[in-house]
Tab-separated table of C-alpha atoms in Angstrom:
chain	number	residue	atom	x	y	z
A	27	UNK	CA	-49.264	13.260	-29.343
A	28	UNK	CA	-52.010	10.804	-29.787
A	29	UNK	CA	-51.087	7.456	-28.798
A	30	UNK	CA	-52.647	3.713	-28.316
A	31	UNK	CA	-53.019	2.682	-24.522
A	32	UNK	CA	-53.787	-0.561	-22.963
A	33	UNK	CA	-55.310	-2.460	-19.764
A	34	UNK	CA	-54.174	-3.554	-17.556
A	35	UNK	CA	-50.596	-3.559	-17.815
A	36	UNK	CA	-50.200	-7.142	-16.379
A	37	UNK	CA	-53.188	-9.297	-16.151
A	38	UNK	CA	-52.842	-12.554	-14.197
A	39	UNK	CA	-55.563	-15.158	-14.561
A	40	UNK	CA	-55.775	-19.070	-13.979
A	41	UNK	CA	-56.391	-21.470	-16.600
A	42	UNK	CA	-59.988	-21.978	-17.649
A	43	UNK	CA	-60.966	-18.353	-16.610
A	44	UNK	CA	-62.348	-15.795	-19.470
A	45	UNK	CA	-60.349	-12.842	-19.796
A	46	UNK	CA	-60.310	-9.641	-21.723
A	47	UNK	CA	-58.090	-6.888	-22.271
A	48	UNK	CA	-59.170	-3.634	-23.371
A	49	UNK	CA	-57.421	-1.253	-25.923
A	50	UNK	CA	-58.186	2.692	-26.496
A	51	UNK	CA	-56.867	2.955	-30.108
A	52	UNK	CA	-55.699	6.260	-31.811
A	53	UNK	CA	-58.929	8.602	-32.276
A	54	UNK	CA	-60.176	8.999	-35.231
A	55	UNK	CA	-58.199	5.389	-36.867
A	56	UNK	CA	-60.242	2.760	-38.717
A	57	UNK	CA	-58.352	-0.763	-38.406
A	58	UNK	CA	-57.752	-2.293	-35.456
A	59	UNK	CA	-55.170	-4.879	-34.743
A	60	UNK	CA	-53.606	-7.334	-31.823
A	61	UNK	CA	-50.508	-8.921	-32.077
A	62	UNK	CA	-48.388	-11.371	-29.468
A	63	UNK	CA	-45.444	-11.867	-28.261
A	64	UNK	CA	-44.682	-15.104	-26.451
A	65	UNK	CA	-41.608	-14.353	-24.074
A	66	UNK	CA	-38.375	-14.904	-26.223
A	67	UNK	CA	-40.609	-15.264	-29.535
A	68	UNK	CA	-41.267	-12.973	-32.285
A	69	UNK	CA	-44.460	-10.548	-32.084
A	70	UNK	CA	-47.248	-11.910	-34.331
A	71	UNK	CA	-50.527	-11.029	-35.799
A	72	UNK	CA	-53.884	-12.362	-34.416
A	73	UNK	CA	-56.458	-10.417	-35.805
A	74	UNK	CA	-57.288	-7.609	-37.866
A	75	UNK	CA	-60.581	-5.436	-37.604
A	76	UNK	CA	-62.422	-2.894	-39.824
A	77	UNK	CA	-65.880	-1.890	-40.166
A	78	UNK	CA	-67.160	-3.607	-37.331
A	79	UNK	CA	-65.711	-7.283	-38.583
A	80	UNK	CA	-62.636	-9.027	-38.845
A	81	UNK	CA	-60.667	-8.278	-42.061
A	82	UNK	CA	-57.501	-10.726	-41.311
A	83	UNK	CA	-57.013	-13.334	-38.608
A	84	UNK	CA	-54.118	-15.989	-38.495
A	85	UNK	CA	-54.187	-19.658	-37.497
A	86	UNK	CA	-53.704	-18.843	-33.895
A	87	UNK	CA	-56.823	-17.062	-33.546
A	88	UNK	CA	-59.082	-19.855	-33.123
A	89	UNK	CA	-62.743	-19.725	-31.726
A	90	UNK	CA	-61.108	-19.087	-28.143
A	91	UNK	CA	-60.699	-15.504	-29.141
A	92	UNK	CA	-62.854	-12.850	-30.269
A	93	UNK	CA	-62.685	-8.902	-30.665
A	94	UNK	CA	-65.182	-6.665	-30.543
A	95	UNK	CA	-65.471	-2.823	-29.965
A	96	UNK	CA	-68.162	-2.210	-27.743
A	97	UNK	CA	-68.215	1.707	-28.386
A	98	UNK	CA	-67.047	4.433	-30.339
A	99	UNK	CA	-63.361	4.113	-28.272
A	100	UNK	CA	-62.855	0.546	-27.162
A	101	UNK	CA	-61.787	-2.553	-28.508
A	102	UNK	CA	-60.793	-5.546	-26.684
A	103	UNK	CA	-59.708	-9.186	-26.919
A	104	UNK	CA	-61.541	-12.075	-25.113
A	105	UNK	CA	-60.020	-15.128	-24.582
A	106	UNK	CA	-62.749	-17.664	-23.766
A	107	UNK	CA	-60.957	-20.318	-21.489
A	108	UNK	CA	-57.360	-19.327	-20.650
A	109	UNK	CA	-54.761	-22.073	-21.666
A	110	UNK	CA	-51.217	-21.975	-20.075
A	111	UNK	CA	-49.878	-21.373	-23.162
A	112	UNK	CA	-51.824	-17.912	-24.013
A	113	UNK	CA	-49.124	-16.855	-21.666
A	114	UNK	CA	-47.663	-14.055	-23.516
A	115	UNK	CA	-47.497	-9.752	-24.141
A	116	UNK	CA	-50.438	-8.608	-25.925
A	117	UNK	CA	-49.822	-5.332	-28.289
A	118	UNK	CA	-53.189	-3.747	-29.810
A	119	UNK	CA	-52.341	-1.581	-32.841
A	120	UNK	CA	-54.552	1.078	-34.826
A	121	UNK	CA	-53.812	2.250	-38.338
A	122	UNK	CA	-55.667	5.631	-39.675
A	123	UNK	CA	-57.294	4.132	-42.776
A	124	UNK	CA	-57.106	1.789	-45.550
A	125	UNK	CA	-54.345	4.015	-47.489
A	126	UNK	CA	-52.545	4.265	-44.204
A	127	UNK	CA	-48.698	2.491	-43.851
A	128	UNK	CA	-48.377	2.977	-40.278
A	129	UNK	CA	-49.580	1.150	-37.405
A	130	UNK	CA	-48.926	2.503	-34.030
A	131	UNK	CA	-48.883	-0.314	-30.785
A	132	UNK	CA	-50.250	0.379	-26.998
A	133	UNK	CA	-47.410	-0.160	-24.361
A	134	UNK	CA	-48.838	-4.476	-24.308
A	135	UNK	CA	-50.759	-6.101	-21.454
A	136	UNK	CA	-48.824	-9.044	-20.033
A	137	UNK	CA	-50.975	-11.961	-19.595
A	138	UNK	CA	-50.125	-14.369	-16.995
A	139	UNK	CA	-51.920	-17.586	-17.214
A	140	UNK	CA	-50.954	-20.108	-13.978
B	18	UNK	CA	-45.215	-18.005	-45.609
B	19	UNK	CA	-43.480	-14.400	-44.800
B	20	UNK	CA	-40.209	-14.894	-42.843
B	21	UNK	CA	-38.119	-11.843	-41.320
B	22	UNK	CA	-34.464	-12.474	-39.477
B	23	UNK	CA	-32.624	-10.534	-37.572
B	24	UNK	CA	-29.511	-11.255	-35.653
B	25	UNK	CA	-30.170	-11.123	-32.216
B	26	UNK	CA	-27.680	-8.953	-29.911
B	27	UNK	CA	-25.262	-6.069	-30.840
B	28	UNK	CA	-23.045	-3.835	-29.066
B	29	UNK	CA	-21.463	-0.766	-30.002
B	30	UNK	CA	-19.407	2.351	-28.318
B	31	UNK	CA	-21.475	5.624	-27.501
B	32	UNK	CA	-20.583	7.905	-30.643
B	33	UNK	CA	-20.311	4.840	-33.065
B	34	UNK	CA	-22.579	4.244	-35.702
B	35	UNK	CA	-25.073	1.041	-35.428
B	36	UNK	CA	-25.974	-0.939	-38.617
B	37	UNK	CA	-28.789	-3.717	-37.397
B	38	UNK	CA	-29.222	-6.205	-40.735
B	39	UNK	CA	-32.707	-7.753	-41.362
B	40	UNK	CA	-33.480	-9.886	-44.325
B	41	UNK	CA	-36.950	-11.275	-45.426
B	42	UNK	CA	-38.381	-13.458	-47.614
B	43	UNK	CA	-41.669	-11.919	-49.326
B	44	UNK	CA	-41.114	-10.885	-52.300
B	45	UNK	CA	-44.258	-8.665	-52.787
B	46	UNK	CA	-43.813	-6.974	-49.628
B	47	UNK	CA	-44.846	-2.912	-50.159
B	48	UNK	CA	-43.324	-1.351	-46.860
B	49	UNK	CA	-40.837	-2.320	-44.370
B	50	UNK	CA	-40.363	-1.200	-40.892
B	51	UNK	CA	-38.012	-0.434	-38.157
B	52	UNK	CA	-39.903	-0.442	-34.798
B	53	UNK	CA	-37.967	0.250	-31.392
B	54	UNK	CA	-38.656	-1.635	-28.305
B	55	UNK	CA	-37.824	-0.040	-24.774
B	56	UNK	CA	-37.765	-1.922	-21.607
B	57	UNK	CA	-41.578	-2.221	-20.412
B	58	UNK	CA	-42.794	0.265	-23.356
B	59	UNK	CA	-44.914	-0.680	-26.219
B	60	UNK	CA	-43.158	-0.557	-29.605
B	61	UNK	CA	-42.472	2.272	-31.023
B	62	UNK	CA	-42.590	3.099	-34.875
B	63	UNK	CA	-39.044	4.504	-36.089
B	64	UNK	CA	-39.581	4.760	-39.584
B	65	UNK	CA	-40.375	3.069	-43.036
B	66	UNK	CA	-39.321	2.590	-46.817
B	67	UNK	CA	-41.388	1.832	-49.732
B	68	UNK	CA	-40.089	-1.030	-51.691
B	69	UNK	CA	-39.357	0.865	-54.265
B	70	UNK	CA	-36.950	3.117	-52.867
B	71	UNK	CA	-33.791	2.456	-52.041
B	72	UNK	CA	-32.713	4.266	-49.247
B	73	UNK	CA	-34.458	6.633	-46.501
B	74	UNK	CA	-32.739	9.074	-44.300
B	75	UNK	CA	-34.543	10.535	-41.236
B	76	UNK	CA	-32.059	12.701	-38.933
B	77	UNK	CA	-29.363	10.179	-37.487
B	78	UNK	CA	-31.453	7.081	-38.862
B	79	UNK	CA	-30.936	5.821	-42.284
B	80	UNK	CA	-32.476	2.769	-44.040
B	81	UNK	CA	-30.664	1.034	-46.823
B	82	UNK	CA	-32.824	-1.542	-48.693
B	83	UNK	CA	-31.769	-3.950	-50.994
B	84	UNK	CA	-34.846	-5.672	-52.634
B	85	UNK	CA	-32.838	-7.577	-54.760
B	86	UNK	CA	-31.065	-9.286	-51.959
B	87	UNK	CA	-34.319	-9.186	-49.741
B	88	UNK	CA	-32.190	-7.079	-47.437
B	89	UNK	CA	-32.736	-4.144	-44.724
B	90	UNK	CA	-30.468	-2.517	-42.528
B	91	UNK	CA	-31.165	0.458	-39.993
B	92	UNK	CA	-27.877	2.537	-39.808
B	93	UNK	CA	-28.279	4.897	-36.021
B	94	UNK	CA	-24.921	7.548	-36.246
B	95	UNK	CA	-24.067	8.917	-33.573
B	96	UNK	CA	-25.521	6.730	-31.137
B	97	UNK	CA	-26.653	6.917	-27.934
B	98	UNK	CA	-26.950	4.982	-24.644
B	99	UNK	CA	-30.738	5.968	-25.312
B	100	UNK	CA	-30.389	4.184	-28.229
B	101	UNK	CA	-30.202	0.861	-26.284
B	102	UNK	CA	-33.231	-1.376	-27.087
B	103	UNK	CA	-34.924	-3.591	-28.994
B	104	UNK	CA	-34.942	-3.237	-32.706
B	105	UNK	CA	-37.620	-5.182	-35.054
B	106	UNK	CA	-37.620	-5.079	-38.696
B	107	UNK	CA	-40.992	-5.780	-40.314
B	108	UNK	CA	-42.540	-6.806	-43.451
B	109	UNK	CA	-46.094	-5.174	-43.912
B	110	UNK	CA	-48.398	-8.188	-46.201
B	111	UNK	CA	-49.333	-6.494	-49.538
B	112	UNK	CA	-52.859	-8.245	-50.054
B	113	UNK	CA	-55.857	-6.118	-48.564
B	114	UNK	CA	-56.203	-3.053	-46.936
B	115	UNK	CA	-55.313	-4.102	-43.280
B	116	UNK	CA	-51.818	-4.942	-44.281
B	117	UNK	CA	-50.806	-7.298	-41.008
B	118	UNK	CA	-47.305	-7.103	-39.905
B	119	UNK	CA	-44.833	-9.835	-39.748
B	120	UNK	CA	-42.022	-9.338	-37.318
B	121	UNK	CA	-38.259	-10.317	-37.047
B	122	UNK	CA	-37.356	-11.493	-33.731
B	123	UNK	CA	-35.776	-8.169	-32.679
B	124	UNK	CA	-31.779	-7.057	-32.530
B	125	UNK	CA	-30.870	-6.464	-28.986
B	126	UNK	CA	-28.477	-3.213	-28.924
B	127	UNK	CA	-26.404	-2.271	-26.085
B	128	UNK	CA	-24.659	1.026	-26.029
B	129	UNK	CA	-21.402	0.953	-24.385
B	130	UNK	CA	-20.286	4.246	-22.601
């Protein structure tokens, strides 16, 4: 079964450093999502991405992050200068097109910020 | 803005039946969700329910929606100690084509053998 996978699995970094974590969505899907999920928080949406652009972003998704997918399989999330507070599990998500209900998550990267 | 809550923990006996509430406040949400969390896994899609249905049944899991009350519940029968995980109810926006989810804070259930 086709699924969404993620790296790395734990990514440890210090604050101030660029990272980015990488996501191999479902083949074939059109939209592209991340999510997070601060430890003991809910999961929520950062970004949503069709077409080659962002469709949806929320207010945490300021101009320290940006997604792009690089080729026909990647997409990843850079985050520009890590804060303590980016701390957190990162879930990408892929959806198979606009008339699509269901959005199917990688297994998260856990981002460690020190 | 959307809000989804969820009671944190529950516990049940192997061979009961689980019922994990969720309510939500968007009115002009178009599908809700029941994903399942597993200890260092990703989360995994259980199943779904327009909101114009009422109720969905898919093998021992069935989903009771009340839209009038702005309330889900996921009922598991028979369950498991596999069953023990995370559960996260979510509300999928109705405005554009990307439909971003917004997520309860998950309903810890523990199986007790």
């Amino acid at each position: 079964e086709p699924e969404v996978t993620q790296t790395p699995s734990h990514q440890v970094t210090q604050m101030g450093q660029e990272v980015i974590l990488r996501c191999v969505p479902i083949s074939n899907h059109l939209y592209f999502y991340w999510y997070r999920q601060i430890l003991g928080q809910k999961v929520e949406f950062l970004v949503s991405f069709y077409n080659n652009e962002i469709s949806e972003k929320s207010e945490i998704f300021d101009d320290q992050f940006s997604v792009e997918r690089p080729d026909g399989s990647n997409f990843t999330l850079k985050i520009r200068s890590t804060k303590l507070e980016d701390s957190a599990m990162y879930f990408c998500a892929s959806k198979a097109n606009g008339g699509s209900y269901e959005q199917y998550f990688g297994p998260g990267t856990r981002l460690t910020v020190t | 803005g959307e809000d989804v809550e969820q009671s944190l923990f529950l516990s049940v006996r192997e061979g009961d039946s689980s019922v994990i509430n969720c309510t939500y406040t968007d009115s002009s949400s178009t599908y809700l969700y029941w994903y399942k969390q597993e200890p260092g896994a990703g989360l995994q899609l259980l199943t779904y329910i327009f909101s114009n249905m009422d109720m969905k049944q898919d093998q021992r899991l069935t989903v009771l929606l009340n839209k009038k009350d702005k309330h889900l519940s996921l009922r598991i029968a028979d369950t498991q100690t596999g069953d023990s995980a995370i559960y996260f109810c979510a509300e999928g926006s109705s405005s554009g084509s990307a439909r971003q989810l917004t997520f309860g804070s998950g309903t810890q259930l523990t199986v007790l053998p």
